[in-house]
Structure formats: structure tokens, C-alpha cells
């Protein structure tokens, strides 16, 4: 079937064929035959790289152009959301019947907002969490949505992301019964259950456009699924390095999956040493440029220096410890064929299109504290393997597991390469997770009676697989808790959310976090310091994994705790009677101190060195801290406590920018962050008024400011500037622009 044969608007056909897609792939054809373009629900379960997104795009355009409705595209990860955003952007060239161009929006952050500005978009790409929070805020534009696309729906199986996805879909089905749902999935064993849940047709295929050869490398030979074998030239002692070299020598690129961040970095270093000699001179020059970009974006830290050093040598690593800008540079450079080997943790396993001719799965075991080592699932293996051989980039792909012995090779062939992916199971029935969803169900008016709540949870994937009766006990326990903590009120059969309950649900925090905030501030109001609040938010379950103290830090940390004992709003557990809670407490204090160092203007490098965190973790902690401080600010008045409000609002701002209080006025200026703000302040310009009266030349001469920024500052603050100075700035600005455009 050709694109031109489809029942879709001409402009869409034109755009797609222009992008090089002429003929539908067989799974796409099957999908079309189910009537998905006419509004039928569908679960499309098809191997990696089989073009599932195109079906989503076609459906989306039908809804937008023919019905003038909106589309939500749900992804499990921010990185995938931005890739899909880039893909959908090409359709903004198309004009709708109302004369306006199609608009595409992305929203993945700030959970306490209905994002009314999203209203103007036709396609809204979001993460599952953001969609859940938008529904809690009852965002008005959701009523105009007539199609929901759930990408990577097999992640229902993921303990963290799965429950949010199923609750979000259940809510959407409840609020808009006419909604069309298109779920995209990897091939899994129980597609029928998902299809039954979503009242959808199903298409399951094993077809892949680009052949993917799966094999196991042992010593110098790869044994493939089809019985074939291939010898790899033995240039070094390490089999994986030899495979990397062989792919690069044949003009390909390699993606290596490691099980931990540490091993991703170590592997990148190992490969860099070996492939350096293979790079041509022009390739090196262009890599040097990318390395400079790594150093120029974000603050310089040891991790960015290591990364830049590796990029110069045609290698890089990619994991959640890297800042998002660095991740993007690395992805882009790999896409452009400059970086030859990319090592990654499973963060890159889902959905992304990368030019990896060979994927190496270095380690099929994963370590989890408390559990020890366990083998990854077949589903995860297939997702990682599926990053190889993507149609845009390669004619064939190869995915290779590494074995040390013949026995291990047999085990890997059997357990992964010949194995079928597992069934997926709902992960909803966990108290910590259900707590927040039960409250939201009441607070956002999805149900008002106990029966109504069961009915709602009866629409989840959990109920499809088990029976809602199985979680009735859990739900009723949660209702008791919420009622005891005054987040809901039970009046006869009727259950309503209190103001507190509503706000907690909208703020997208665990009800337990709000109880921590309430109890902390209720009892100890007299001596609230920055440390008090930073520790309090670190004590909530929403702070996420707290930092674990290293043995050598324990002495200093304990001394610090003693010294600041008065400031903690939560009782310090007894070291001997409850050593687990005590250790947890130490971790919270360490987390609080890390955040404090950030707002006291320690450089990223200093924070990273002193507390042993990585930039990506630091950014995550800062994000969470900002969100929890905002939540504290919003909730305390409901607890009858307004005293801390000035402090919480100031801390939220300081957390966002990483500055001391005195810098707050200056960093409101556009283009001024913590580093430049400090330079201006230390030069004696401490307020906006000072900056207004500063001679332009004085600003221009400050380090890191320069002509262009000085001009922008002056434009913002106003004040008197001599005509000659201004003209000179204008000339320089113009010259700069001309140069960059050239
Ligand atoms: N009919 C087609 N002809 C040529 N190329 C196509 C066609 N359909 C899709 N593609 C291309 O195939 C590539 C892979 O598509 P896509 O990302 O949708 O795969 P997927 O099925 O979602 O895989 P994954 O499970 O890994 O997410 C994209 O680069 C896309 O542009
Ligand atoms: Mg996909």
C-alpha cells in the first residue's frame, strides 16, 4: 500500500512522501486495515523500528485536519518526548481548515499547573506523569482531545512509570468515552489483555524493515541466531573491543549498553584508547568542536571534562548522571556520525532512533541493593537490541551479547535470543503508589463514593488482569488514612476532598509528604532555618533517592548533626535502637547540605566533589527541592501557618537559580545567571538601581559580560547612556550578528 492510496488529506501525503516514505511497511498496512484511521482503538504490537510512530502521526493528522480536535501523545521518558516533538514539528507546515498552521507543543515539567497555554496546540506531547497532573488540574483543553497515543505501552510493567500510565489512560477513558486510543507496544506475550482492557483491535507482527542479526560473542566468534557464525579479527585481548573496532572499520557506529553509570564511563575510556587511531583528520577536527561545546554548555566539572576528552577521541558515555544539555550534544554528535562509539545505561533503550549498526549488550545482569544481581528481562534485552539497524541509518543491524564461557553463551542464546518476551503485569497495587491516585480520584471529581472509587479502579489494567476486589482492602485502608489526615471527608456515602486534599492532589505530591510538612511546621515553629526546611523536604518520600553517606564522611556528618540538632524539625532517631532510620536520617542531612551548598553558591564542581553526586543527580535533586519548597509554600497557609511564607518563597527562588539572597534582584535580569550575577555584584553593582547608574563601559569590561550582554542589560534596566556609547554598542552588536549569520 502506498502513502498516496491512503484516505488522508493531500497535504499530509505530500509531506510524508517528500520525507522519503512512499510505501507502507507491512505492520503499518495491517494497522490501517483494522480501521485505525476511521477512529477504531488499536494496540499495535510490532518489533522495534517497524515504524509504529508513522501510524500515530497519520491518526493524529486525521483528528486535527478533519475534526479540528486535539491529540495527546504520551511517552514514558522526557528524552523520547523531545524526539517525538522534533518528528511532529514537520507537520507545522500544514494549514488547517481554519486557516491556522498546525501547532505542536511539548510539556514535561512543572506538575502544579494546568498549562493553559497548551490550549493553542493541536498535538500535545507529554510524559505520563505530566498528563496525570494535567488531568488532576482538570485542564480545560483536555475536553477537545479526541485521540490519545500511548507510546511504549509495555512499560505498564515498570514499577515506577506503569501505574501512572494505566491510571491516566483509565481517567481519559472515563472522562471522554468517545476517545480513540492508539497504543504502541513492543512485541509481548499478552497483547490480547491490553487490547481487551482498551477495547481495542490488535495487530501483532514480527516484521522488521531492517534485518537484525542477534548473536553472542565468545572469545573471537559471534554465534548468530540463524546458526551462522562470524570471526572477529583479534586486535586486542578484549572481545568487545575487537567487535567495536571491526564495526568502525567497516564504516559503522556502535552503541554499547552497560549496567551501571560507572561501567558506562569505564567502557568509554577503554574504547577511546583503541579507536583513536582510526579517526581521520577532518573527523578529529569536527569532534574537537563538539568537545568544546560540551565544555561551553553548563559549568565545567570533572565529569564534563572527562566527557569532552572522550568526545575528542570519538567516544562518549550517556547516562542519567549527565546534564540534559550534555546528553543532547552527545546524541546529536552520534546521530551525525561523528562519535563512533557511545556507551549508555538503559536510559537509551526505549524508542529512540540512533545510527547504531551494532549494539553490544555488555552485561545482562543488573545489581539492585537488597536484591543482589538479577538477569534483565527478555523485553528489556529486545528493546536494547532493537536500537541497532534503524531504517533511516542502516541497511542491517546486529545485536550482540557478551559471554565468557561456552556454557554462558548457550545460556544467553536460550534465555534471550530465542526467548519470547514475558507477559506484562500491572504494578498498580502498591500502597505508596495507590495513595496518591486514590486521593486524586476524589479530589479531581472522578468519584465521590466508595463504590465510585472501585468503579474507577475497575477501569484500570490491574482490574483487567486481576479483579478490583483484590485491591478493595488496600483502597479502604488508604481512605481511612486520608480521612484521618483530613484530606478527605466522609459524609454518609459521600466522600469529598478537603481543601488540603485538593491542593495535595494538584501539587502532585504523596499525601505522606504533606503530613511530614504539616507535622514539622506545627511543632517547631520558633527556629526555622534554611537547613530546617531543606532537611524537612529531604525527609519527604517525594525527594526521591536521598544521598547515601560514604563511610569516611560519617564522622563529620554526625558532628554536623550534633551542632545543628536544634534546627531539625523531625526528631533524630536513636542511633542504637533504630539504626536503619538513623542511617536514613544521615542521608537526609547529607541531601539537605548538598542543596544548601548549591544555594550558598558553591560551584557545581565543588558540590560534586564534596558530596560525591553527579551533575544529573544534582539537577534532579534541585528540581525536586524546588517542587517541594513550592508545595510547602502552598500548603502551610492551609495548616494555619503563614510565618514561614517569606522564607519558603525566597528559598524556592534561590533553589531555582542556585544563589544567595543578595543576588536575587540581579538574576531577575535576562541573560544573568548565578556566575555572571556574582561578578556584577562583586564589582559593586548590587541592585538594579546600581546597574542602572553603571557606565556601560564598566559593565562591558567585566569578565563574561562583553558588549552584547551589557547592551541587553541596559535595555532591561533603562537609565542614562551616552549617545556615543550606545551607538558603539549598536555597531558592535550589528557586527556580531552579521558575523554569526555569515
Ligand atoms: N513506511 C516507511 N518507509 C520508510 N521508512 C519508514 C516507514 N515507516 C517508518 N519509517 C522510518 O522508520 C524508523 C523507525 O520508526 P519508528 O521510530 O516509528 O519505530 P518504532 O516501531 O516506534 O520502534 P521502537 O519500538 O524502537 O520505538 C523511523 O526513522 C521512520 O522514519
Ligand atoms: Mg517507537
XYZ file of C-alpha atoms and ligand atoms in Angstrom:
774
model
C 0.000 0.000 0.000
C 1.295 3.408 -0.948
C 1.018 6.603 1.098
C -0.816 8.143 -1.861
C -3.535 5.452 -1.627
C -4.472 6.394 1.938
C -7.608 8.279 2.953
C -5.697 11.203 4.359
C -5.501 14.871 3.381
C -3.359 15.632 0.313
C -1.037 17.989 2.176
C -0.136 15.158 4.549
C 0.581 12.744 1.696
C 2.816 15.304 0.087
C 4.775 15.997 3.232
C 5.322 12.331 4.048
C 6.376 11.318 0.544
C 8.713 14.280 0.476
C 10.362 12.928 3.625
C 11.152 9.746 1.675
C 8.388 7.438 2.905
C 6.496 6.143 -0.138
C 5.255 2.671 0.687
C 3.787 1.448 3.963
C 5.588 -1.258 5.878
C 3.514 -4.462 6.312
C 2.716 -3.826 10.029
C 1.565 -0.336 9.088
C -0.637 -1.759 6.373
C -2.169 -4.209 8.815
C -2.777 -1.394 11.256
C -4.587 0.648 8.619
C -6.768 -2.354 7.758
C -8.131 -2.501 11.319
C -9.810 0.846 10.710
C -7.496 2.859 12.920
C -7.794 5.822 10.555
C -11.559 5.697 10.992
C -11.344 6.006 14.739
C -11.049 2.403 15.937
C -8.938 1.770 19.041
C -5.811 -0.225 18.315
C -2.903 -1.863 20.097
C -0.083 -2.062 17.577
C 2.480 -4.530 18.864
C 5.315 -4.724 16.479
C 9.100 -5.080 16.697
C 11.500 -2.223 17.223
C 11.999 0.041 14.191
C 8.884 -1.236 12.418
C 7.535 2.307 12.026
C 4.855 2.484 14.703
C 5.191 6.260 15.007
C 4.007 6.818 11.438
C 0.628 5.260 12.249
C 0.393 7.593 15.226
C 1.213 10.554 13.002
C -1.399 9.610 10.388
C -4.123 9.172 13.000
C -3.173 12.424 14.686
C -3.434 14.339 11.424
C -6.871 12.867 10.700
C -8.145 14.136 14.051
C -6.583 17.555 13.614
C -7.376 18.248 9.995
C -10.715 16.519 9.574
C -12.261 17.049 13.002
C -10.327 20.014 14.313
C -9.657 18.137 17.536
C -6.586 17.774 19.699
C -4.211 14.868 20.205
C -2.175 13.837 23.246
C 0.985 11.821 22.697
C 2.128 10.057 25.883
C 5.723 8.944 26.287
C 7.394 7.358 29.277
C 10.582 9.462 29.091
C 11.463 13.109 28.588
C 14.147 12.220 26.043
C 11.610 10.346 23.953
C 9.140 13.218 24.270
C 11.660 15.586 22.733
C 12.461 13.171 19.892
C 8.745 12.857 19.093
C 8.383 16.630 19.326
C 11.081 17.011 16.679
C 9.344 14.444 14.480
C 5.932 16.081 14.753
C 7.324 19.554 14.091
C 7.440 18.911 10.354
C 3.632 18.992 10.255
C 3.552 22.608 11.391
C 3.957 23.415 7.682
C 0.375 22.232 7.085
C -2.553 24.644 7.257
C -5.815 23.582 8.903
C -9.333 24.352 7.685
C -9.478 27.393 9.970
C -6.503 28.867 8.120
C -4.076 28.353 11.009
C -0.974 26.220 10.817
C -0.857 23.003 12.821
C 0.791 23.607 16.181
C 2.782 21.136 18.196
C 3.563 21.601 21.885
C 5.589 19.738 24.442
C 5.084 19.815 28.184
C 7.080 17.667 30.557
C 7.848 19.804 33.616
C 6.086 21.691 36.419
C 3.433 19.452 37.843
C 1.434 22.179 39.596
C -0.150 23.761 36.568
C -2.961 23.205 34.110
C -0.705 24.780 31.462
C -3.499 26.755 29.808
C -1.040 27.867 27.123
C -1.078 24.315 25.792
C -4.591 25.052 24.562
C -3.290 26.627 21.350
C -1.598 23.403 20.254
C -3.112 20.650 18.178
C -0.673 17.973 19.256
C 0.486 17.908 22.862
C 3.425 15.691 23.655
C 3.862 14.894 27.325
C 5.241 12.373 29.736
C 2.791 10.097 31.539
C 3.338 11.971 34.822
C 2.659 15.346 33.277
C -0.532 14.053 31.666
C -1.657 12.679 35.018
C -1.040 16.047 36.659
C -2.863 17.910 33.865
C -5.884 15.703 34.468
C -5.730 16.450 38.193
C -5.835 20.139 37.344
C -8.766 19.443 35.077
C -7.080 21.349 32.257
C -9.949 22.651 30.132
C -8.449 21.886 26.738
C -8.402 18.162 27.566
C -12.095 18.194 26.584
C -11.041 18.919 22.994
C -8.797 15.868 22.849
C -10.192 13.068 20.716
C -7.107 10.880 20.269
C -4.599 9.621 22.792
C -1.450 7.860 21.681
C 0.275 5.771 24.347
C 3.798 5.003 23.216
C 5.822 2.128 24.699
C 2.751 0.814 26.477
C 4.594 -2.350 27.531
C 6.084 -0.105 30.236
C 2.848 -0.740 32.131
C 5.152 -3.348 33.566
C 7.522 -0.750 35.017
C 7.114 -0.377 38.772
C 7.504 3.416 38.686
C 6.037 4.528 35.365
C 3.465 1.794 34.758
C 0.829 2.729 37.365
C 0.732 6.377 36.275
C 0.221 5.284 32.679
C -2.655 2.965 33.464
C -4.385 5.440 35.752
C -4.003 8.215 33.160
C -5.497 6.067 30.425
C -8.316 4.912 32.697
C -9.143 8.537 33.571
C -9.141 9.613 29.946
C -11.426 6.716 29.043
C -13.732 7.671 31.869
C -13.947 11.376 31.036
C -14.229 11.035 27.260
C -15.993 7.829 26.280
C -15.641 8.716 22.559
C -11.902 8.992 22.803
C -9.819 6.997 20.347
C -6.835 5.209 21.859
C -3.814 4.079 19.920
C -1.324 2.093 21.967
C 2.111 1.282 20.599
C 3.931 -1.670 22.041
C 6.913 -3.892 21.610
C 6.033 -7.496 20.874
C 4.912 -9.010 24.150
C 3.104 -12.127 25.227
C -0.225 -10.712 26.336
C -1.201 -8.062 23.816
C -4.704 -9.530 23.977
C -5.073 -8.439 27.602
C -4.092 -4.858 26.832
C -6.399 -4.844 23.806
C -9.293 -6.180 25.904
C -8.626 -3.506 28.516
C -8.630 -0.693 25.967
C -11.489 -2.211 23.937
C -9.148 -2.162 21.005
C -8.306 -4.135 17.905
C -4.862 -5.646 17.916
C -2.103 -6.125 15.418
C 0.873 -8.261 16.362
C 3.737 -8.720 13.945
C 7.294 -9.996 13.942
C 8.275 -7.922 10.934
C 11.231 -5.591 10.939
C 12.228 -3.392 7.975
C 15.931 -3.758 8.576
C 17.204 -7.234 9.363
C 18.566 -7.506 12.889
C 21.065 -10.265 13.474
C 21.177 -11.276 17.095
C 24.162 -13.184 18.411
C 26.508 -13.994 21.276
C 30.191 -13.127 21.209
C 32.537 -15.523 22.929
C 36.298 -15.034 22.505
C 36.639 -14.092 18.851
C 33.493 -15.571 17.398
C 29.903 -14.418 17.206
C 27.309 -17.140 17.080
C 24.111 -15.939 15.447
C 20.507 -16.912 15.915
C 20.353 -18.436 12.427
C 23.214 -20.849 13.196
C 25.726 -18.789 11.298
C 28.960 -17.650 12.916
C 31.440 -14.870 12.276
C 35.025 -14.490 13.349
C 36.164 -11.099 14.629
C 39.714 -10.033 13.968
C 41.690 -10.267 17.191
C 43.350 -6.882 17.514
C 43.294 -6.666 21.295
C 42.760 -9.087 24.147
C 39.229 -7.897 24.795
C 36.494 -9.441 22.593
C 34.087 -6.475 22.932
C 36.815 -4.022 21.885
C 37.576 -6.164 18.845
C 33.921 -6.136 17.848
C 33.789 -2.349 18.255
C 36.884 -1.970 16.067
C 35.528 -4.299 13.427
C 32.253 -2.331 13.133
C 34.038 1.004 12.959
C 36.450 -0.263 10.341
C 33.522 -1.302 8.190
C 32.111 2.237 8.470
C 29.513 1.623 11.218
C 28.845 3.040 14.663
C 28.415 1.148 17.905
C 26.098 1.578 20.873
C 27.209 -0.302 23.978
C 24.797 -0.892 26.853
C 26.364 -1.061 30.307
C 24.564 -1.927 33.518
C 25.818 0.976 35.621
C 26.930 4.545 35.035
C 30.353 3.728 36.322
C 30.837 0.922 33.880
C 29.491 3.083 31.018
C 32.242 5.605 31.730
C 34.909 2.926 32.185
C 33.956 1.252 28.907
C 34.000 4.541 27.019
C 37.518 5.176 28.327
C 38.614 1.718 27.289
C 37.259 2.029 23.742
C 38.595 5.558 23.300
C 42.144 4.325 23.716
C 41.678 1.783 20.975
C 39.718 3.633 18.322
C 41.662 6.874 18.379
C 43.960 5.728 15.584
C 41.039 5.006 13.260
C 39.770 8.615 13.099
C 40.592 10.798 10.095
C 41.926 14.332 10.498
C 38.696 16.115 9.492
C 36.750 13.810 11.808
C 39.012 14.814 14.685
C 38.572 18.486 13.925
C 34.838 18.220 13.989
C 34.944 16.186 17.190
C 37.067 18.870 18.761
C 34.312 21.311 18.023
C 31.778 19.072 19.788
C 34.127 18.670 22.748
C 34.314 22.455 23.023
C 30.550 22.589 23.035
C 30.483 20.145 25.918
C 32.786 22.411 27.893
C 30.954 25.585 26.948
C 27.460 24.464 27.910
C 26.850 24.219 31.646
C 29.511 24.707 34.256
C 32.808 22.943 33.851
C 33.017 19.903 36.114
C 35.202 16.863 36.238
C 32.519 14.824 34.532
C 32.170 17.337 31.682
C 35.928 17.393 31.291
C 36.063 13.601 31.085
C 33.241 13.656 28.569
C 34.892 16.343 26.429
C 38.162 14.431 26.486
C 36.400 11.283 25.263
C 34.375 13.100 22.601
C 37.634 14.376 21.103
C 38.598 10.752 20.696
C 35.348 9.698 19.023
C 33.736 8.126 22.079
C 31.183 9.193 24.660
C 29.022 7.971 27.515
C 25.354 8.691 28.137
C 23.589 8.261 31.464
C 21.259 9.986 33.892
C 24.222 11.498 35.762
C 24.876 13.792 32.791
C 23.098 17.101 32.454
C 20.433 17.221 29.740
C 22.408 19.623 27.557
C 25.367 17.286 27.562
C 23.136 14.361 26.758
C 21.710 16.216 23.807
C 25.141 17.149 22.421
C 26.237 13.540 22.673
C 23.078 12.204 20.995
C 23.398 14.740 18.198
C 27.059 14.071 17.567
C 26.391 10.327 17.465
C 23.476 10.919 15.057
C 25.749 12.911 12.793
C 28.176 10.004 12.674
C 30.963 11.856 14.469
C 31.045 9.934 17.721
C 31.745 6.355 16.733
C 31.130 4.542 19.999
C 28.534 5.505 22.529
C 28.256 3.690 25.851
C 24.977 4.045 27.703
C 22.957 2.835 30.629
C 19.474 1.569 29.717
C 18.281 5.207 29.522
C 18.686 4.924 25.756
C 16.903 1.577 25.440
C 13.424 2.821 24.546
C 12.067 4.182 21.302
C 14.976 6.353 20.157
C 16.308 6.311 16.608
C 20.096 6.202 16.559
C 22.531 5.153 13.845
C 23.934 2.100 15.619
C 24.900 -0.628 13.211
C 25.998 -2.745 16.151
C 24.531 -2.830 19.634
C 26.643 -4.523 22.261
C 24.974 -5.640 25.478
C 27.967 -5.769 27.725
C 26.214 -7.077 30.795
C 22.895 -8.873 31.027
C 22.892 -8.648 34.811
C 21.768 -5.763 36.896
C 22.502 -5.022 40.537
C 19.957 -3.773 42.965
C 20.733 -3.004 46.574
C 18.983 -5.528 48.757
C 18.384 -7.975 45.883
C 21.885 -8.575 44.520
C 22.388 -9.433 40.838
C 19.495 -10.468 38.644
C 19.258 -11.046 34.886
C 17.419 -8.410 32.843
C 14.097 -9.310 31.230
C 13.784 -10.537 27.652
C 11.656 -7.479 26.945
C 14.428 -5.157 28.027
C 17.008 -7.106 26.057
C 14.834 -6.842 22.910
C 14.443 -3.091 23.422
C 18.179 -2.555 23.715
C 18.916 -4.854 20.778
C 16.293 -3.008 18.750
C 18.331 0.222 18.786
C 20.520 -1.414 16.123
C 19.626 -1.223 12.451
C 17.211 1.713 12.254
C 15.774 2.309 8.730
C 16.903 5.920 8.480
C 20.502 4.985 9.079
C 21.476 1.393 8.318
C 20.711 -1.427 5.901
C 21.179 -4.089 8.538
C 21.837 -4.220 12.251
C 23.482 -6.518 14.700
C 22.916 -7.008 18.425
C 25.498 -8.902 20.401
C 25.579 -10.220 23.958
C 28.958 -10.981 25.524
C 29.705 -14.407 27.041
C 32.823 -15.549 28.830
C 32.338 -19.296 28.532
C 30.614 -21.693 26.139
C 28.045 -22.508 28.815
C 27.244 -18.865 29.285
C 26.915 -18.455 25.514
C 24.367 -21.283 25.421
C 22.509 -19.763 28.328
C 22.326 -16.375 26.593
C 21.155 -17.834 23.286
C 18.417 -19.708 25.033
C 17.361 -17.097 27.593
C 17.404 -14.036 25.385
C 17.884 -14.602 21.699
C 15.459 -17.493 21.282
C 13.247 -16.468 24.182
C 9.881 -14.795 23.867
C 9.316 -11.603 25.805
C 7.494 -12.045 29.099
C 3.895 -11.229 29.839
C 3.451 -7.828 31.328
C 1.700 -7.264 34.628
C 0.033 -4.308 36.261
C 2.138 -2.797 39.051
C -0.625 -0.650 40.476
C -1.403 -2.467 43.723
C 1.265 -0.852 45.877
C 0.207 1.350 48.787
C 2.746 4.115 48.167
C 1.519 4.441 44.591
C -2.202 3.924 45.161
C -2.324 6.529 47.949
C -1.831 9.411 45.610
C -4.122 8.009 42.893
C -6.979 7.333 45.318
C -6.790 10.912 46.597
C -6.657 12.304 43.050
C -9.706 10.268 42.073
C -11.735 12.046 44.742
C -10.048 15.442 44.580
C -10.377 15.870 40.814
C -14.028 14.771 40.875
C -13.619 11.405 39.227
C -15.576 9.696 42.016
C -17.455 10.695 45.160
C -18.385 7.423 46.789
C -16.528 4.312 47.773
C -18.391 2.434 45.036
C -17.447 5.150 42.559
C -13.805 4.734 43.518
C -13.963 0.971 42.998
C -15.695 1.594 39.701
C -12.908 3.877 38.617
C -10.182 1.432 39.624
C -12.276 -1.198 37.863
C -11.278 0.517 34.628
C -7.555 0.053 35.170
C -5.326 -2.592 33.633
C -4.973 -4.025 37.122
C -8.676 -4.814 37.234
C -8.470 -6.331 33.746
C -5.743 -8.700 34.926
C -6.834 -9.473 38.451
C -10.035 -8.196 39.902
C -10.785 -4.929 41.548
C -11.884 -6.907 44.628
C -8.226 -7.745 45.168
C -7.387 -4.103 45.939
C -10.553 -3.173 47.784
C -8.798 -3.789 51.101
C -5.922 -1.551 50.113
C -8.230 1.210 48.881
C -10.243 1.158 52.074
C -7.067 1.332 54.183
C -5.970 4.359 52.150
C -9.380 6.018 52.542
C -9.067 5.631 56.308
C -5.632 7.202 56.249
C -6.741 10.123 54.068
C -9.735 10.733 56.273
C -7.623 10.579 59.465
C -5.175 13.073 57.993
C -8.045 15.362 56.953
C -7.520 15.172 53.238
C -10.978 13.748 52.631
C -14.274 13.953 54.463
C -16.738 11.104 54.608
C -20.351 12.249 54.920
C -22.578 9.206 54.815
C -21.974 7.620 51.429
C -20.414 10.732 50.094
C -16.677 11.294 50.029
C -15.302 14.728 49.262
C -11.801 16.135 49.289
C -10.993 18.877 51.770
C -9.182 21.987 50.571
C -5.997 20.364 51.771
C -6.729 17.131 49.893
C -7.453 19.028 46.676
C -4.254 21.013 46.906
C -2.126 17.949 47.744
C -3.536 16.164 44.719
C -2.870 19.128 42.429
C 0.613 19.649 43.792
C 1.290 16.083 42.688
C 2.906 15.063 45.945
C 2.484 11.957 48.033
C -0.103 12.604 50.801
C 2.561 11.417 53.243
C 4.802 14.325 52.177
C 2.104 16.796 53.128
C 1.787 15.140 56.530
C 5.550 15.469 57.027
C 5.356 19.154 56.125
C 2.368 19.763 58.411
C 3.793 17.969 61.436
C 7.228 19.518 61.091
C 5.966 23.066 60.985
C 3.234 22.599 63.547
C 5.526 21.711 66.414
C 8.697 23.612 65.907
C 7.867 26.983 64.589
C 10.340 29.061 66.613
C 13.662 28.238 64.970
C 13.166 27.526 61.299
C 16.405 27.973 59.376
C 17.211 27.190 55.736
C 18.673 23.915 56.925
C 15.430 23.105 58.774
C 13.364 23.412 55.625
C 15.895 21.713 53.391
C 16.064 18.793 55.767
C 12.294 18.655 56.073
C 11.804 18.315 52.318
C 14.598 15.723 52.161
C 12.622 13.743 54.730
C 9.540 13.503 52.465
C 9.112 10.470 50.216
C 8.938 12.782 47.174
C 12.576 13.837 47.441
C 13.399 10.565 45.717
C 16.531 8.581 46.417
C 18.469 10.535 49.025
C 22.256 10.614 49.064
C 23.959 7.872 50.973
C 26.852 8.996 53.161
C 30.264 7.438 52.482
C 31.977 5.805 55.450
C 34.686 8.468 55.561
C 32.039 11.197 55.811
C 30.225 9.730 58.790
C 32.326 11.418 61.483
C 31.928 14.884 60.076
C 28.266 14.378 59.288
C 27.491 13.199 62.822
C 29.339 16.184 64.263
C 27.374 18.473 61.954
C 24.130 16.882 63.130
C 25.050 17.399 66.774
C 25.883 21.008 66.133
C 22.625 21.705 64.317
C 20.372 19.484 66.406
C 18.085 22.374 67.294
C 17.326 23.090 63.676
C 15.802 19.783 62.632
C 12.032 19.751 62.541
C 11.920 15.967 62.651
C 13.124 14.002 65.689
C 16.554 12.457 65.290
C 16.183 8.654 65.548
C 18.195 6.800 68.141
C 21.442 5.548 66.632
C 21.370 2.242 68.545
C 17.703 1.448 68.885
C 16.765 2.230 65.314
C 19.911 2.144 63.230
C 18.045 1.911 59.903
C 16.121 5.144 60.482
C 19.263 6.757 61.837
C 21.178 5.973 58.658
C 18.268 7.230 56.595
C 18.340 10.427 58.644
C 22.058 10.878 57.980
C 21.340 10.551 54.256
C 18.649 13.206 54.500
C 21.034 15.545 56.271
C 23.610 14.963 53.571
C 20.979 15.708 50.913
C 19.977 18.896 52.727
C 23.606 20.015 52.979
C 24.122 19.411 49.278
C 21.140 21.604 48.479
C 22.389 24.195 50.937
C 25.798 24.286 49.263
C 24.023 24.928 45.963
C 22.096 27.941 47.275
C 25.221 29.226 49.021
C 26.760 29.460 45.544
C 29.245 26.616 45.746
C 30.232 25.807 42.167
C 28.866 22.653 40.590
C 32.363 21.225 40.674
C 32.633 21.864 44.416
C 29.239 20.314 45.153
C 30.050 17.297 43.026
C 33.423 16.807 44.656
C 32.351 17.400 48.214
C 29.214 15.273 48.200
C 30.075 12.708 45.545
C 26.996 13.384 43.381
C 26.879 13.587 39.595
C 25.539 16.601 37.702
C 22.407 14.778 36.536
C 21.582 13.769 40.122
C 22.248 17.263 41.366
C 19.837 18.690 38.769
C 17.218 16.124 39.741
C 17.618 16.993 43.437
C 17.346 20.696 42.692
C 14.192 20.114 40.616
C 12.596 18.047 43.379
C 13.633 20.537 46.050
C 12.085 23.399 44.107
C 8.870 21.463 43.694
C 8.702 20.509 47.389
C 9.502 24.037 48.564
C 6.745 25.287 46.316
C 4.432 22.660 47.809
C 5.430 23.755 51.343
C 4.713 27.353 50.408
C 1.289 26.431 49.085
C 0.317 24.134 51.950
C 1.447 25.929 55.096
C -1.324 28.568 54.982
C -3.810 25.683 54.974
C -2.145 24.445 58.140
C -2.726 27.883 59.642
C 0.917 28.846 59.435
C 1.922 31.880 57.437
C 5.138 32.644 59.301
C 7.379 30.653 57.023
C 5.931 32.036 53.775
C 8.589 34.705 53.143
C 11.239 32.083 53.771
C 9.731 29.399 51.537
C 9.203 31.779 48.659
C 12.757 33.093 48.945
C 14.178 29.580 49.176
C 12.232 28.421 46.128
C 13.725 31.255 44.104
C 17.211 30.665 45.428
C 16.932 26.949 44.680
C 15.918 27.645 41.111
C 18.941 29.850 40.466
C 21.459 28.499 42.962
C 22.223 31.844 44.621
C 22.461 33.617 47.958
C 19.683 36.014 48.874
C 21.664 39.102 47.952
C 21.819 38.076 44.284
C 18.078 37.644 43.829
C 17.424 41.119 42.357
C 20.247 40.891 39.807
C 19.462 37.440 38.498
C 15.976 38.574 37.540
C 17.676 40.184 34.551
C 17.573 38.121 31.404
C 20.948 36.640 30.500
C 22.233 36.840 34.085
C 22.681 33.574 35.953
C 24.490 32.741 39.176
C 28.021 33.194 37.798
C 27.540 36.488 35.977
C 25.264 37.799 38.726
C 28.060 37.264 41.241
C 30.580 39.063 39.007
C 28.340 42.111 38.657
C 27.556 42.130 42.375
C 31.183 41.852 43.419
C 32.059 44.732 41.086
C 29.898 46.882 43.358
C 26.634 46.899 41.388
C 24.430 45.301 43.995
C 20.974 46.396 42.966
C 19.084 47.129 39.755
C 19.443 50.802 40.682
C 23.257 50.404 40.816
C 23.247 48.717 37.417
C 21.091 51.483 36.018
C 23.713 54.025 37.005
C 26.717 51.962 35.984
C 28.588 53.265 32.925
C 28.123 50.837 30.016
C 31.876 50.635 29.551
C 32.273 49.430 33.125
C 29.803 46.615 32.524
C 31.362 45.711 29.194
C 34.741 45.320 30.829
C 33.561 42.837 33.434
C 34.591 39.225 32.844
C 31.994 37.116 30.955
C 29.809 40.155 30.203
C 31.005 41.814 26.976
C 29.317 44.293 24.675
C 26.295 42.322 23.650
C 25.193 41.372 27.125
C 25.969 44.835 28.512
C 23.605 46.216 25.894
C 20.899 43.730 26.817
C 21.292 44.602 30.480
C 20.975 48.295 29.789
C 17.931 47.707 27.613
C 16.295 45.975 30.550
C 17.183 48.359 33.381
C 16.897 51.639 31.471
C 18.834 54.654 32.735
C 21.010 57.186 31.036
C 23.502 56.014 28.418
C 25.679 58.415 26.445
C 24.751 58.573 22.764
C 28.258 57.608 21.562
C 28.390 54.615 23.890
C 25.028 53.389 22.702
C 25.952 53.801 19.035
C 29.149 51.956 19.638
C 27.257 49.090 21.269
C 24.792 49.041 18.399
C 27.619 48.846 15.871
C 29.282 46.008 17.755
C 26.002 44.194 18.116
C 25.317 44.523 14.401
C 28.820 43.328 13.540
C 28.401 40.300 15.805
C 25.084 39.434 14.226
C 26.484 39.783 10.720
C 29.361 37.525 11.665
C 27.209 34.790 13.183
C 24.747 34.855 10.302
C 27.601 34.653 7.810
N 6.928 3.148 5.533
C 8.154 3.556 5.829
N 9.122 3.632 4.901
C 10.370 4.032 5.222
N 10.757 4.405 6.459
C 9.842 4.362 7.427
C 8.499 3.942 7.166
N 7.816 4.000 8.325
C 8.684 4.446 9.266
N 9.898 4.655 8.731
C 11.115 5.076 9.482
O 11.487 4.009 10.340
C 12.168 4.499 11.500
C 11.696 3.785 12.741
O 10.382 4.125 13.020
P 9.804 4.281 14.495
O 10.674 5.111 15.322
O 8.379 4.664 14.319
O 9.904 2.771 15.018
P 9.121 2.071 16.211
O 8.320 0.983 15.599
O 8.413 3.069 17.007
O 10.326 1.418 17.003
P 10.593 1.340 18.609
O 9.816 0.150 19.086
O 12.053 1.105 18.682
O 10.129 2.590 19.192
C 11.940 5.993 11.514
O 13.157 6.624 11.172
C 10.884 6.225 10.439
O 11.049 7.462 9.797
Mg 8.624 3.949 18.883
